[in-house]
Short mmCIF file of C-alpha atoms in Angstrom, two decimals:
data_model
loop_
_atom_site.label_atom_id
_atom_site.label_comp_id
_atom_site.label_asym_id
_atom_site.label_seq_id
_atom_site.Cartn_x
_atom_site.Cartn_y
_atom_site.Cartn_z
CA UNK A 1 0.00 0.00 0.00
CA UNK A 2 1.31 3.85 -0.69
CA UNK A 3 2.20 4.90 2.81
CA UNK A 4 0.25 8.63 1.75
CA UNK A 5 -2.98 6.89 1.98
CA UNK A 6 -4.05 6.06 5.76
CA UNK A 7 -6.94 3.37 6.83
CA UNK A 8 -9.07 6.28 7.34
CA UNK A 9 -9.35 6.62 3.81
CA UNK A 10 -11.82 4.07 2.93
CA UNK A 11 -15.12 3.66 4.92
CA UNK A 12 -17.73 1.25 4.00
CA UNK A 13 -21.37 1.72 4.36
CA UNK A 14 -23.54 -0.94 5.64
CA UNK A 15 -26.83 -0.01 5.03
CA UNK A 16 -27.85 -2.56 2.28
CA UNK A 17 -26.39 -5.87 3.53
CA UNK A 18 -28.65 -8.43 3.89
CA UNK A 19 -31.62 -7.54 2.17
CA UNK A 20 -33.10 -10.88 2.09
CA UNK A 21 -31.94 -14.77 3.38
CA UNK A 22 -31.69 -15.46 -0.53
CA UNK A 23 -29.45 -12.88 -1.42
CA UNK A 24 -27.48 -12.27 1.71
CA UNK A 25 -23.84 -12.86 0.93
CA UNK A 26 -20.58 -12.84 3.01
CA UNK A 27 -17.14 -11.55 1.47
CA UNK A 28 -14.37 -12.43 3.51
CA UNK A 29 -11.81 -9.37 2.32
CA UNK A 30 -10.24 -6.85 4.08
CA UNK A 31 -10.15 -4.17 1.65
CA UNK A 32 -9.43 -1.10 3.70
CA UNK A 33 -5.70 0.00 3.00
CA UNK A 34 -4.55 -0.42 6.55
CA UNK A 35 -7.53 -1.16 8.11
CA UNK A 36 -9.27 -4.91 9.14
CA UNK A 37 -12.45 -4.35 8.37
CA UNK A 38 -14.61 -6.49 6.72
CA UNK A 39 -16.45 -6.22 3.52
CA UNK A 40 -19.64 -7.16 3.19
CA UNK A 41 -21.26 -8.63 0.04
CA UNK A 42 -23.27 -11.44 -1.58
CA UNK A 43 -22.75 -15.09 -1.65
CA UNK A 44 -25.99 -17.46 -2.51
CA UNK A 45 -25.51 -18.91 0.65
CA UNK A 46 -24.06 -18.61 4.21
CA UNK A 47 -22.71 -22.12 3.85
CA UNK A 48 -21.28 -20.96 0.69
CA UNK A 49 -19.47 -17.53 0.57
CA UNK A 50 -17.75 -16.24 -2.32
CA UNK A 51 -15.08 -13.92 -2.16
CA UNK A 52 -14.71 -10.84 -4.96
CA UNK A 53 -12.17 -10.86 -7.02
CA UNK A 54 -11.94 -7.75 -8.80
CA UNK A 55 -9.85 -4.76 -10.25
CA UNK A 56 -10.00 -1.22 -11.32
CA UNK A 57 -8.13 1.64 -12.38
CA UNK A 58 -9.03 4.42 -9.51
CA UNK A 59 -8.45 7.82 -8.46
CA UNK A 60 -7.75 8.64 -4.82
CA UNK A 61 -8.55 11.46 -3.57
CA UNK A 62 -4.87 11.32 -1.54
CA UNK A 63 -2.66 9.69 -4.31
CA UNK A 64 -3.84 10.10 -7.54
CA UNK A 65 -4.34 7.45 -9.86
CA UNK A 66 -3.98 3.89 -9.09
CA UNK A 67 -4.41 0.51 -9.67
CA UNK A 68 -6.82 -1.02 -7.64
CA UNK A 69 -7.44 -4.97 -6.85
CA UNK A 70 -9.47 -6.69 -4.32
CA UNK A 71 -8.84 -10.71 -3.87
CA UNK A 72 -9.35 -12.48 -1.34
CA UNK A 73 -8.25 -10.52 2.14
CA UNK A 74 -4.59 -8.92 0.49
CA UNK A 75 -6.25 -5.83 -1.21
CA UNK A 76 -4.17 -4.13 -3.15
CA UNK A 77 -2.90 -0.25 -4.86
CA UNK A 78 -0.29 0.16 -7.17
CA UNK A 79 0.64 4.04 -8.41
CA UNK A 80 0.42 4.37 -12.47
CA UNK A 81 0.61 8.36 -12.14
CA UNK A 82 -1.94 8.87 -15.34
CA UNK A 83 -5.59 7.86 -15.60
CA UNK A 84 -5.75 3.98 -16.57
CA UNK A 85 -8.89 2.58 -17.99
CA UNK A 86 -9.34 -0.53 -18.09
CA UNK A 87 -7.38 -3.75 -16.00
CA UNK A 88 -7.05 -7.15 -17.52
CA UNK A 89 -5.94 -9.91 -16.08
CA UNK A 90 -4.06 -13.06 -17.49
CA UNK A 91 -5.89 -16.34 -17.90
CA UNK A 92 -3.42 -17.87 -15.63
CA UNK A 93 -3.69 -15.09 -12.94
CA UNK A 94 0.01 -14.16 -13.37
CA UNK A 95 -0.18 -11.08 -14.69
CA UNK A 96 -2.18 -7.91 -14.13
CA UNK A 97 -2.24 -5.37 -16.73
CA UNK A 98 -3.85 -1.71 -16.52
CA UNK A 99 -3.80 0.39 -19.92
CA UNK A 100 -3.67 4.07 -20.26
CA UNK A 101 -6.73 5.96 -21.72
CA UNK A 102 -5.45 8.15 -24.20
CA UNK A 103 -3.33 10.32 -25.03
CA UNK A 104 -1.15 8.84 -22.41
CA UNK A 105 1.27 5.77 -23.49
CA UNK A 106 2.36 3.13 -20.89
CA UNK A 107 1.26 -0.42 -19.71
CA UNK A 108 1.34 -1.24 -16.03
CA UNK A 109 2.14 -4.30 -15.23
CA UNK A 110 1.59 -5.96 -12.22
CA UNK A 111 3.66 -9.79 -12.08
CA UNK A 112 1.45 -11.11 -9.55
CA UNK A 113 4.27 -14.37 -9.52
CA UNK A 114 6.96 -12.32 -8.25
CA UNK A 115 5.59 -9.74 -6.64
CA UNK A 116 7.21 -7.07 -9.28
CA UNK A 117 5.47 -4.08 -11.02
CA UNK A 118 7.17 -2.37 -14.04
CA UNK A 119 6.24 -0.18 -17.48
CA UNK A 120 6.28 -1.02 -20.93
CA UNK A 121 5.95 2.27 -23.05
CA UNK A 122 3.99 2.38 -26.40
CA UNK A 123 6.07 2.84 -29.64
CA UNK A 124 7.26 6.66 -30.47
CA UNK A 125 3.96 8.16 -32.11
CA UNK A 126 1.67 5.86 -30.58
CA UNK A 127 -0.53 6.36 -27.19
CA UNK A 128 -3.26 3.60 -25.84
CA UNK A 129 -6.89 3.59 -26.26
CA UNK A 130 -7.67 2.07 -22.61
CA UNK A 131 -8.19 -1.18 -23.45
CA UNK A 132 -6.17 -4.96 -24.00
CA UNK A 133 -6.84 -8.83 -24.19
CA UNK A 134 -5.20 -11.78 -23.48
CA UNK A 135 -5.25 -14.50 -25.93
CA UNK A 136 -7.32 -17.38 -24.10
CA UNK A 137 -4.06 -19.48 -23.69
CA UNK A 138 -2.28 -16.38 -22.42
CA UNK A 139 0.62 -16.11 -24.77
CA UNK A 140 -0.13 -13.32 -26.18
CA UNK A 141 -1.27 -9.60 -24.92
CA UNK A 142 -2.85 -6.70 -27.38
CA UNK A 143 -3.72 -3.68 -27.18
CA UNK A 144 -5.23 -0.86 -29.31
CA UNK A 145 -3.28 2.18 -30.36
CA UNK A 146 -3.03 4.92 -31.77
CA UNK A 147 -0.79 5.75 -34.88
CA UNK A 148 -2.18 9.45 -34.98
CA UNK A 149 0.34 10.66 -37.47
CA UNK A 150 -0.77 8.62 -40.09
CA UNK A 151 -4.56 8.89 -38.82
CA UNK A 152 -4.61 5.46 -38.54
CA UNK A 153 -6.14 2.61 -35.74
CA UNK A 154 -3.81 -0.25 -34.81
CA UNK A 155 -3.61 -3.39 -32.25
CA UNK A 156 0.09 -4.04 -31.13
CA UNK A 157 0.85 -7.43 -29.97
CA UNK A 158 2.77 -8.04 -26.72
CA UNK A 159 4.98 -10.97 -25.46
CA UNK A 160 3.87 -11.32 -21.63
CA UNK A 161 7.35 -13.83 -21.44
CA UNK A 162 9.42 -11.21 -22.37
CA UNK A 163 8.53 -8.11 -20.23
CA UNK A 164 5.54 -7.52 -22.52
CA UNK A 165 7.94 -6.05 -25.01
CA UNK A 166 5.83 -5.30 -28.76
CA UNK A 167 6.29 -7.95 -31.38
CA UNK A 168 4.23 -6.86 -33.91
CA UNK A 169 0.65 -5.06 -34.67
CA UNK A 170 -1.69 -5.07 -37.04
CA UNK A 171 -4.09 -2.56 -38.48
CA UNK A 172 -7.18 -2.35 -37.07
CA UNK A 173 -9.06 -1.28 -40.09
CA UNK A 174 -10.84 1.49 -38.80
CA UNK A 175 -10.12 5.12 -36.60
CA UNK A 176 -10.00 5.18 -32.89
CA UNK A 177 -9.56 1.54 -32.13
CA UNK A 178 -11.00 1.42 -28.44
CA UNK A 179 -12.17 -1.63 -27.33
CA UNK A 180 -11.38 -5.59 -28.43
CA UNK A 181 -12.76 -8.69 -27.48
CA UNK A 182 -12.29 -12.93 -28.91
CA UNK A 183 -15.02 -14.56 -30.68
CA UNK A 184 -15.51 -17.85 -28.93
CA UNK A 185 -13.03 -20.46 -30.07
CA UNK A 186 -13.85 -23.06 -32.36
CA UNK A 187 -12.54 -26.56 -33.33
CA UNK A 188 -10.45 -25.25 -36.39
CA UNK A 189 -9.30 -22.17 -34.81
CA UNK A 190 -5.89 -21.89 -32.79
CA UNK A 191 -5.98 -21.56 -29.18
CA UNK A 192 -3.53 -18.61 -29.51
CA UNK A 193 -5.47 -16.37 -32.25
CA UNK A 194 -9.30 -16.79 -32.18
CA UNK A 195 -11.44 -14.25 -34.38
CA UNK A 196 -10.78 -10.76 -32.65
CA UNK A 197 -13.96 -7.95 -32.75
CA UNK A 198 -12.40 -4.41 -33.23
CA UNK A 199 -14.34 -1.35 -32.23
CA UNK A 200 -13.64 0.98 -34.54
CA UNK A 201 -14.68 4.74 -32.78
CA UNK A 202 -13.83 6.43 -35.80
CA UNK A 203 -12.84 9.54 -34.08
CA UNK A 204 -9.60 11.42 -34.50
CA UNK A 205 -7.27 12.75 -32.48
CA UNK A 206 -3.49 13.50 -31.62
CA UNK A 207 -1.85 14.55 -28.48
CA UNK A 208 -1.31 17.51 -29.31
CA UNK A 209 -4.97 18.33 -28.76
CA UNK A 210 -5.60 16.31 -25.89
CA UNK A 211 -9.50 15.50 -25.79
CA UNK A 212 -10.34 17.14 -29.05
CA UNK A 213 -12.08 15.36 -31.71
CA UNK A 214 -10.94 16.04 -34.83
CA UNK A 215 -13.09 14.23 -37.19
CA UNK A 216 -16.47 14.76 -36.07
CA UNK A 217 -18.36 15.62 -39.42
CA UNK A 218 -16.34 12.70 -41.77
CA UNK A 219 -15.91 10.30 -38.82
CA UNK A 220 -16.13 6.87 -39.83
CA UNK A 221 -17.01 4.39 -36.94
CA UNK A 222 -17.15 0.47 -37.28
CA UNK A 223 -16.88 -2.55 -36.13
CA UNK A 224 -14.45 -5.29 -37.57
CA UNK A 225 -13.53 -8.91 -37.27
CA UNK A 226 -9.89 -10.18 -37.66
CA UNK A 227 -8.06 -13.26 -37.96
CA UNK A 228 -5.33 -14.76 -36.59
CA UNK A 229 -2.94 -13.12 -39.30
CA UNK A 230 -4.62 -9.98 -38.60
CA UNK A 231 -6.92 -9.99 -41.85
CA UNK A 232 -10.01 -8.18 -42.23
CA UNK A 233 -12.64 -10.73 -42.38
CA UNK A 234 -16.04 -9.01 -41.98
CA UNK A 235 -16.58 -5.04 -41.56
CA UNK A 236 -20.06 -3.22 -40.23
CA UNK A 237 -20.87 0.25 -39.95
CA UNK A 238 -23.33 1.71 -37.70
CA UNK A 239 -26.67 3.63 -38.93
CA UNK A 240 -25.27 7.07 -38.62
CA UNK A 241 -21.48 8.07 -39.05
CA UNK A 242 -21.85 9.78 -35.42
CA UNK A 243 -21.96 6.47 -33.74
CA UNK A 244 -18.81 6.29 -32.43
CA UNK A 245 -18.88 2.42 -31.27
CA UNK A 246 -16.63 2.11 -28.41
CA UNK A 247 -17.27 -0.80 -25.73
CA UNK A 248 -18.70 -3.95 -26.27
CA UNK A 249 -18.51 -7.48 -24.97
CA UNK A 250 -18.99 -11.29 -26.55
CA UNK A 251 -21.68 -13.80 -25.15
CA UNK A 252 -20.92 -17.43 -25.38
CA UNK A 253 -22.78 -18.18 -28.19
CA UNK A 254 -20.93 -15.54 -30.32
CA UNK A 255 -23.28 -13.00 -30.00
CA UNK A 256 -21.62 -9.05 -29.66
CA UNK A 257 -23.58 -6.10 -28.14
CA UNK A 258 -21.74 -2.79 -28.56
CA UNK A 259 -22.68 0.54 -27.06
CA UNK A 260 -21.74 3.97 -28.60
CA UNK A 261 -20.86 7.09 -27.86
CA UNK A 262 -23.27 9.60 -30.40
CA UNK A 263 -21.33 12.41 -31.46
CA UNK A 264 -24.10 15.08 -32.85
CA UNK A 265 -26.84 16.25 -30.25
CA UNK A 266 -27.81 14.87 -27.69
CA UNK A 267 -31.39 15.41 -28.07
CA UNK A 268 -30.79 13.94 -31.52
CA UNK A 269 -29.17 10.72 -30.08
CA UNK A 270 -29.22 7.77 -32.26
CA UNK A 271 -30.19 3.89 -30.39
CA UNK A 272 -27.10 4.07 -29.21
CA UNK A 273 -27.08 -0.23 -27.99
CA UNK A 274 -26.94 -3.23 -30.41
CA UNK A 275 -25.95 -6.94 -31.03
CA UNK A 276 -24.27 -8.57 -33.90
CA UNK A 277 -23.60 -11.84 -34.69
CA UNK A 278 -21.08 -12.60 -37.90
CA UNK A 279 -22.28 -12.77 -41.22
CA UNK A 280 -25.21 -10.38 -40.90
CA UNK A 281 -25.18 -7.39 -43.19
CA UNK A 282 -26.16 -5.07 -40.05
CA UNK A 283 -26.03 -4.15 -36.64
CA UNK A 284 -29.56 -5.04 -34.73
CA UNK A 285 -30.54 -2.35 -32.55
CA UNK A 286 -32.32 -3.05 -28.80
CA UNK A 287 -35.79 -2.82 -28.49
CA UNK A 288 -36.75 0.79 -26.83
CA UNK A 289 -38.36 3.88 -27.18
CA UNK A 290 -36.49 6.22 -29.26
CA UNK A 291 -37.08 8.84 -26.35
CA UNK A 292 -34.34 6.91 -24.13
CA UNK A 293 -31.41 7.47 -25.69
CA UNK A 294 -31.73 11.45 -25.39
CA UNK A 295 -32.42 10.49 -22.02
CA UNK A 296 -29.24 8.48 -21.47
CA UNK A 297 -26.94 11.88 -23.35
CA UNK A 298 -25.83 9.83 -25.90
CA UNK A 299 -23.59 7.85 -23.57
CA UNK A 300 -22.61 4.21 -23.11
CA UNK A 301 -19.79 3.69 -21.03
CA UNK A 302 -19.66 -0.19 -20.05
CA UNK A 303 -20.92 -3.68 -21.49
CA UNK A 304 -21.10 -6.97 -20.12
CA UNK A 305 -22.70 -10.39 -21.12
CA UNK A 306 -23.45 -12.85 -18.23
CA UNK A 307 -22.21 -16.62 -19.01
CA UNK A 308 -24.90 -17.97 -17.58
CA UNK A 309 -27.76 -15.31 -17.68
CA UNK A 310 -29.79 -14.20 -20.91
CA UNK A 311 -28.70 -11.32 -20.14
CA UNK A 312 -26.24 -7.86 -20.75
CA UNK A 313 -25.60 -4.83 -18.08
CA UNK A 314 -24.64 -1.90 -19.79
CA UNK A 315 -23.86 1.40 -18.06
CA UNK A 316 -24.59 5.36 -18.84
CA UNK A 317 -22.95 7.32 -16.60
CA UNK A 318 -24.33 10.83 -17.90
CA UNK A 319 -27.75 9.40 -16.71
CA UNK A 320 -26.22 7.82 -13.77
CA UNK A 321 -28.30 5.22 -15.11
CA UNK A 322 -27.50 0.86 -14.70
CA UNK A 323 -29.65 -0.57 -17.61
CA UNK A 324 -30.50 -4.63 -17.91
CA UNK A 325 -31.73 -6.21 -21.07
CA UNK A 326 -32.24 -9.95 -22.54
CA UNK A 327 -29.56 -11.11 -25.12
CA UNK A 328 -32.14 -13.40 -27.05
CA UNK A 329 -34.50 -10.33 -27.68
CA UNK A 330 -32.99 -6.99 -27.17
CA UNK A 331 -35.36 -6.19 -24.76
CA UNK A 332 -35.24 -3.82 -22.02
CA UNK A 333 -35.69 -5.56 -18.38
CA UNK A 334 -35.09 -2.67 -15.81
CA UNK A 335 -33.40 0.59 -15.37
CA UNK A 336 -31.47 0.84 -11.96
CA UNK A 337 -30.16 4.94 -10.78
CA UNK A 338 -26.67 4.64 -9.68
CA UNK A 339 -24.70 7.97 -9.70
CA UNK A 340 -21.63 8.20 -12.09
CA UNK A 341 -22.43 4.54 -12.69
CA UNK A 342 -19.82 3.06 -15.20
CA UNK A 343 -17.56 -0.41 -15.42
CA UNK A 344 -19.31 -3.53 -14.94
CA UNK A 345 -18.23 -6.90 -14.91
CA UNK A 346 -20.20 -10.08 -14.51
CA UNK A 347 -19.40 -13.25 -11.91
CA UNK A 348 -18.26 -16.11 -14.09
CA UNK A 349 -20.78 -18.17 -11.74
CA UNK A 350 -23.13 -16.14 -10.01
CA UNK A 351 -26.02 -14.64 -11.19
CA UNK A 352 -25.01 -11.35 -10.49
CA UNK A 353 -23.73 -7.76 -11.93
CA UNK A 354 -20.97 -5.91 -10.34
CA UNK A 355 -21.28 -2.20 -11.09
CA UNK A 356 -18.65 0.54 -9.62
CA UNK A 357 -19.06 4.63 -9.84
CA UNK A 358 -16.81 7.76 -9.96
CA UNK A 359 -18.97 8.64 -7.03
CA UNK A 360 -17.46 6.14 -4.89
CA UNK A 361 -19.77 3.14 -4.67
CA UNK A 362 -19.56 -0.45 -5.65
CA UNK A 363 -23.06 -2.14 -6.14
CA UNK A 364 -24.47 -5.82 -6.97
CA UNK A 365 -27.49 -6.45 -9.16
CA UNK A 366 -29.65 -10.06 -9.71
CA UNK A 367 -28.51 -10.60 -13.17
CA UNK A 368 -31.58 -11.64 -14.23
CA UNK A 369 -34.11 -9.06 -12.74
CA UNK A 370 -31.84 -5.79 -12.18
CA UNK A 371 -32.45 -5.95 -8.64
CA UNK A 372 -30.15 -4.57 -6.13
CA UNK A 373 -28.70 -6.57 -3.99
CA UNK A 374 -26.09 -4.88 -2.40
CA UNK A 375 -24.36 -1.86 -2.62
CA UNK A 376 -21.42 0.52 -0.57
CA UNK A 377 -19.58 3.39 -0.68
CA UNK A 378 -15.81 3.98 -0.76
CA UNK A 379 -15.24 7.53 0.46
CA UNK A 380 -12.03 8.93 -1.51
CA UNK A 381 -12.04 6.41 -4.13
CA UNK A 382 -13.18 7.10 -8.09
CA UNK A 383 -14.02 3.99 -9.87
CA UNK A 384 -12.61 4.45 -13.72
CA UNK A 385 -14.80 3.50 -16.49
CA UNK A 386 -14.72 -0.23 -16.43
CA UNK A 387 -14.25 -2.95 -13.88
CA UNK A 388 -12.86 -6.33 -14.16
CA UNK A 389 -13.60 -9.48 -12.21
CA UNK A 390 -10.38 -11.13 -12.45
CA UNK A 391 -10.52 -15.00 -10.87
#
């Protein structure tokens, strides 16, 4: 732990443990930088408790930004010194990895085997997006970049047994490369290179205008589908050249729901949620009144699929609003209010959502009804964007 950050500056609220016998859960961490208290949260039974496992990039109010992981009772903060985005974790629980958000360039790396922490820097006239993946056999890390000179969206390829140094990249066929996920593997597919899913923002910038979007009247947003060799295999473009599609997540039968980010005005807002599956000509939006997307400022910010749920949570923080819907219809189940509500993750198990805010909070939800379950507050802690449940 940073010795600039006392066990005073995390306090836990209580209030909604153990709404029910069904729901009540147990979590056996300490996660209170110095201090032994416990945190309390769900399990589907007392004679069964489940621990969280989970990581985020943060900002504390004390020492800046940091990497954040809770796991078992040996909570965790590591200083990165620039915003990070999102964390991922190796299949093998080695490594831990947290990615700059843009325009900023370095990889954190946390070797959870030795103990060690170290940077890896991107190439010269590259920066991050945010956002990485581990091939599902772990040999392989990659990450989407930035070659803003050339205008141009690329994933770079890592070697995690060799200090994550870059071994190659590929182009990502698109603008603004921000989020990646696999395709499920499948019986003529290699272990190490599965079908990747690019979203394609189409938005540019350099950082030399930090957080200005260049682009915002020819931008060209998409998402695309790559092979192992880094080939463009399939390529879809949104309705309207304003949907910047940035997160998005794979079910396990395939299926991909994206969320975007509209870029004209807000009370103009596109559907800004859909699902594809390969080898349709178009993206299918959600089922929902065209009035909600105003309402949700033209903002997605995080998107999960449940294994084992019919089911997606997908965040909009400018509504500081936790939305539910079915994966086999595109239908809306429930709305939740959470304030600055944005990463999600789901357990690989449970039926349940994980949801963290920049206002502090971390909150469960009954993945297939919405309903809260639990939820606290972290005083001096801001959640990032996305949240990762990494056991």
């Amino acid at each position: 732990m940073p010795d600039d950050i006392s066990k005073d500056t995390i306090t836990v609220s209580r209030r909604h443990f153990l709404q029910s016998a069904s729901s009540s859960l147990l979590l056996g961490s300490s996660f209170f930088l110095g201090s032994a208290r416990p945190l309390l949260a769900a399990t589907p039974s007392e004679k069964s408790p489940q621990t969280l496992h989970l990581a985020s990039s943060v900002k504390t109010d004390t020492a800046g930004h940091q990497l954040l992981t809770l796991q078992g009772s040996q909570p965790n903060m590591q200083k990165s010194g620039w915003r990070g985005h999102q964390a991922v974790a190796s299949p093998d629980g080695r490594f831990l990895v947290s990615v700059a958000r843009r325009p900023d360039a370095q990889l954190l790396i946390e070797d959870i085997k030795s103990g060690q922490s170290y940077f890896v820097n991107a190439d010269e006239g590259r920066h991050f997006y945010g956002h990485g993946l581990f091939t599902p056999d772990g040999r392989w890390f990659y990450a989407p970049e930035n070659d803003y000179d050339a205008v141009r969206g690329a994933i770079g390829r890592y070697d995690p047994q060799n200090n994550f140094k870059k071994v190659a990249e590929w182009d990502s066929h698109g603008v603004g490369p921000h989020q990646i996920a696999f395709l499920p593997l499948t019986n003529t597919e290699s272990k190490a290179h599965p079908i990747m899913v690019i979203a394609n923002g189409g938005i540019e910038t350099h950082p030399d205008y930090p957080r200005i979007k260049l682009n915002p009247e020819t931008m060209q947003p998409n998402i695309s589908y790559i092979n192992g060799n880094g080939e463009l295999l399939e390529q879809i473009e949104p309705p309207h050249h304003q949907l910047s599609l940035r997160h998005l997540d794979v079910a396990v039968d395939g299926q991909v729901w994206v969320g975007a980010q509209y870029q004209g005005e807000v009370f103009e807002s596109q559907n800004l949620i859909f699902s594809h599956r390969m080898g349709n000509p178009s993206l299918k939006p959600v089922e929902a009144a065209n009035t909600l997307w105003p309402q949700l400022r033209g903002y997605i910010a995080s998107v999960s699929c449940h294994r084992t749920s019919d089911t997606v949570c997908i965040t909009a923080p400018r509504d500081n609003s936790v939305t539910f819907w079915q994966r086999s219809t595109g239908r809306l189940i429930k709305t939740q209010k959470l304030t600055d509500c944005a990463g999600t993750c789901a357990h690989p198990e449970l039926p349940i959502y994980y949801v963290s805010s920049g206002n502090g909070d971390l909150a469960a939800f009954d993945a297939g009804s919405g309903k809260k379950i639990w939820q606290q507050s972290f005083a001096g802690i801001h959640w990032d964007n996305h949240l990762t449940w990494i056991s």
